[in-house]
CSV table of C-alpha atoms in Angstrom, one decimal:
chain,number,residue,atom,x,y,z
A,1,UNK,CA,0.0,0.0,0.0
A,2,UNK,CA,1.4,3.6,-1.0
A,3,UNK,CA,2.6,5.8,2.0
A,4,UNK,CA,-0.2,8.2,0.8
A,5,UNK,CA,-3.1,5.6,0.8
A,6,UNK,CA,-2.2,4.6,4.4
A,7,UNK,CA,-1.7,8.7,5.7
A,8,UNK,CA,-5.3,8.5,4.3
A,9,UNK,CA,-6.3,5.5,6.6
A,10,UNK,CA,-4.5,7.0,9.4
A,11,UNK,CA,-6.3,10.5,9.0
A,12,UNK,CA,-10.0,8.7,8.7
A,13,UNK,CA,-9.4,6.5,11.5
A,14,UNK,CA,-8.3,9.7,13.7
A,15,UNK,CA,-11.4,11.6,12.4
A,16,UNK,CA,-14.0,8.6,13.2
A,17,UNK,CA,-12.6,8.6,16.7
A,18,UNK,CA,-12.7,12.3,17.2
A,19,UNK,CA,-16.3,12.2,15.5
A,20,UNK,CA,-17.3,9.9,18.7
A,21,UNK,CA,-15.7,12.3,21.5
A,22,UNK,CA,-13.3,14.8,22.0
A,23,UNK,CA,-9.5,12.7,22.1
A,24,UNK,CA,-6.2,14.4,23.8
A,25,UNK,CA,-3.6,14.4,21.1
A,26,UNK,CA,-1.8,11.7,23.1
A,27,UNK,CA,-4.8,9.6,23.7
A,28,UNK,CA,-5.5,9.8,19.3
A,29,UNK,CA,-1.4,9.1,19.3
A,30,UNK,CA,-1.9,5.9,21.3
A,31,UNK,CA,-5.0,4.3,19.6
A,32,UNK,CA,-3.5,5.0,16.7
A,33,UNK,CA,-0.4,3.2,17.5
A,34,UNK,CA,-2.4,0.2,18.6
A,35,UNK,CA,-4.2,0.2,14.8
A,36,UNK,CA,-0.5,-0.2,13.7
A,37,UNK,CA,-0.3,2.8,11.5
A,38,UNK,CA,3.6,3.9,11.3
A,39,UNK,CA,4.2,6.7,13.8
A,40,UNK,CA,4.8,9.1,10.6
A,41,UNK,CA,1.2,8.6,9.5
A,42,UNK,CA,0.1,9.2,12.9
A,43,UNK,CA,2.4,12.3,13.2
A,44,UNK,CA,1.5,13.8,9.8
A,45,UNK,CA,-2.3,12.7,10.8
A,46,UNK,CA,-2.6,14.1,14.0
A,47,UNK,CA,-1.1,17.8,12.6
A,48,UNK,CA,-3.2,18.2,10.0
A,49,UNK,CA,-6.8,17.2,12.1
A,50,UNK,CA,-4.9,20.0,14.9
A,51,UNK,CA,-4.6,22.1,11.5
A,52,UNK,CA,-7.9,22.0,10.5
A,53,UNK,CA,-9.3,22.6,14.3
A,54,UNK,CA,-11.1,19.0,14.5
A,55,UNK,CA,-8.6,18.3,17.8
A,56,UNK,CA,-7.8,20.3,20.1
A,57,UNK,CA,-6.6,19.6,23.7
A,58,UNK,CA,-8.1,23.0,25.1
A,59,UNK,CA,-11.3,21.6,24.0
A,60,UNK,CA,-11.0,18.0,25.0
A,61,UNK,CA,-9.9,19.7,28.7
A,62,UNK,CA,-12.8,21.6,29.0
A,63,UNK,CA,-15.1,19.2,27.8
A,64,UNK,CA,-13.4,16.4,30.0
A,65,UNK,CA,-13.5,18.5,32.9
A,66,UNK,CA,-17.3,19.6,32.4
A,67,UNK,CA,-18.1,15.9,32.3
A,68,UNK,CA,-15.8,14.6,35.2
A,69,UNK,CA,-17.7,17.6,37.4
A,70,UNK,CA,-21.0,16.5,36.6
A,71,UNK,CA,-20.1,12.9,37.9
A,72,UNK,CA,-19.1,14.0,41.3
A,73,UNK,CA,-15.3,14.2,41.2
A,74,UNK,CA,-13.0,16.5,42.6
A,75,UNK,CA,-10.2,18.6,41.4
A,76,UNK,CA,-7.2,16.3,42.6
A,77,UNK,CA,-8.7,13.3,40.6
A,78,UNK,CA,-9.5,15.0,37.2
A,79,UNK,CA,-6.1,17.1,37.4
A,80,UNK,CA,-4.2,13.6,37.6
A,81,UNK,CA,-6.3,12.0,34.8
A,82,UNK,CA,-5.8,15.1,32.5
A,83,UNK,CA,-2.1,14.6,32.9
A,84,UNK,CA,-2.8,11.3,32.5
A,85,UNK,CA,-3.7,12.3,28.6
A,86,UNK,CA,-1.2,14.6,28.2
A,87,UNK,CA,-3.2,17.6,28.9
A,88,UNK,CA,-1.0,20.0,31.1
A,89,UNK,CA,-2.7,23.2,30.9
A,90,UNK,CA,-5.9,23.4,32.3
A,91,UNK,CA,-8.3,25.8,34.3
A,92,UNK,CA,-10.0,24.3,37.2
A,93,UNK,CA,-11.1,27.6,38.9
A,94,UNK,CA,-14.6,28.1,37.3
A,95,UNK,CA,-16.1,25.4,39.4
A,96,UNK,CA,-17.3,25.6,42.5
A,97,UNK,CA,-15.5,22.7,44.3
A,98,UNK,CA,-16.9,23.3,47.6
A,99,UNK,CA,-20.1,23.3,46.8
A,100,UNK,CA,-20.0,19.9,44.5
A,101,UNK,CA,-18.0,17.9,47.5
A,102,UNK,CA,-20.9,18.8,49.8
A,103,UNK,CA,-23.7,17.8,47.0
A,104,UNK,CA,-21.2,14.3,46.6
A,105,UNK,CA,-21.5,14.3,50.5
A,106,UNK,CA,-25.6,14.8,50.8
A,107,UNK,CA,-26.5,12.4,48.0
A,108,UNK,CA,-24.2,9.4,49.3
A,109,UNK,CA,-25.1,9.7,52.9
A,110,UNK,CA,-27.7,12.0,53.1
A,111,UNK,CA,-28.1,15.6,54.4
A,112,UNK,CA,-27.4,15.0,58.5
A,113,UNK,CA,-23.8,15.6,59.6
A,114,UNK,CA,-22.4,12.5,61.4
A,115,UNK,CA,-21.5,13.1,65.0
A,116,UNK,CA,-20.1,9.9,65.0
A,117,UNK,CA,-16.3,10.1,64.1
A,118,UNK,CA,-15.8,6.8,62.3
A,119,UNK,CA,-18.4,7.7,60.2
A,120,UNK,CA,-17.6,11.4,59.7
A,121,UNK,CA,-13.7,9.8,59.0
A,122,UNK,CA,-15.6,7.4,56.1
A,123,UNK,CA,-17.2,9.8,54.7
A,124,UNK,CA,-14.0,12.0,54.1
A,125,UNK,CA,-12.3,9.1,53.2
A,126,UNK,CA,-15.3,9.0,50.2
A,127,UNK,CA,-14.7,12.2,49.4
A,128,UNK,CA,-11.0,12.4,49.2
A,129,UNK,CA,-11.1,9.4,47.1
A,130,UNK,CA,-13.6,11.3,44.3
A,131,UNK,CA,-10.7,13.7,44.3
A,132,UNK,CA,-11.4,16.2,46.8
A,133,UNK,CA,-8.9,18.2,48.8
A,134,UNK,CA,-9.3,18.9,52.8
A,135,UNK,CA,-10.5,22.2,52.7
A,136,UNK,CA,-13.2,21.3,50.0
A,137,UNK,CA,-13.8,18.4,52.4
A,138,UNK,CA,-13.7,20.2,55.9
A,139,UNK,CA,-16.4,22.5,54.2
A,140,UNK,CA,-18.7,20.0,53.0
A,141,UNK,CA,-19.4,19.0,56.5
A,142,UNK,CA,-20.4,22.7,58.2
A,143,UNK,CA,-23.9,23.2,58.1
């Protein structure tokens, strides 16, 4: 097959993923790689679909951030899993963190505060592990 016939290949498969979802360029770089497409085709791919605006890491953060916060998780968890895809720049300060870890908080336990320590310890435990730091969690417990 000609080099140009498989940069073809490589550029419709990138497109047909990015068509689906939003894709980090390393997570497009990576499923591409397992399809087995040479990492030139991949490279020259992946340039022109950033070219042509169909990817764009500001828009897959802000998309994946959007729908990370709508399923309850915290700042610490989505900042590692944007990393995780390569993303490094990011703005997490348009959310209201405080006010989601206490919504996490009521609708896993309910709205009474816990004068019981080792359940107020397990719920924080909860919380820190949706990705929640102490002050966010401190705050979701004050009435």
């Amino acid at each position: 097959m000609t080099t140009q016939t498989q940069q073809h290949r490589c550029y419709q498969a990138a497109l047909n993923m990015l068509v689906r979802r939003e894709h980090s360029r390393l997570e497009l770089t990576k499923k591409l790689q397992q399809k087995e497409f040479s990492d030139e085709d991949i490279t020259h791919s992946v340039s022109l679909l950033i070219e042509q605006k169909y990817q764009s890491d500001e828009r897959f953060s802000e998309s994946f951030i959007h729908m990370r916060f709508g399923q309850g998780k915290g700042p610490i968890l989505i900042a590692v899993e944007l990393k995780d895809r390569g993303i490094k720049d990011f703005d997490l300060s348009t959310y209201d963190w405080f006010d989601l870890a206490k919504e996490v908080r009521e609708k896993k336990f309910g709205m009474n505060i816990p004068a019981d320590y080792k359940e107020k310890a397990k719920q924080k435990r909860f919380l820190q592990s949706r990705g929640f730091n102490s002050d966010q969690i401190n705050k979701a417990f004050l009435e």
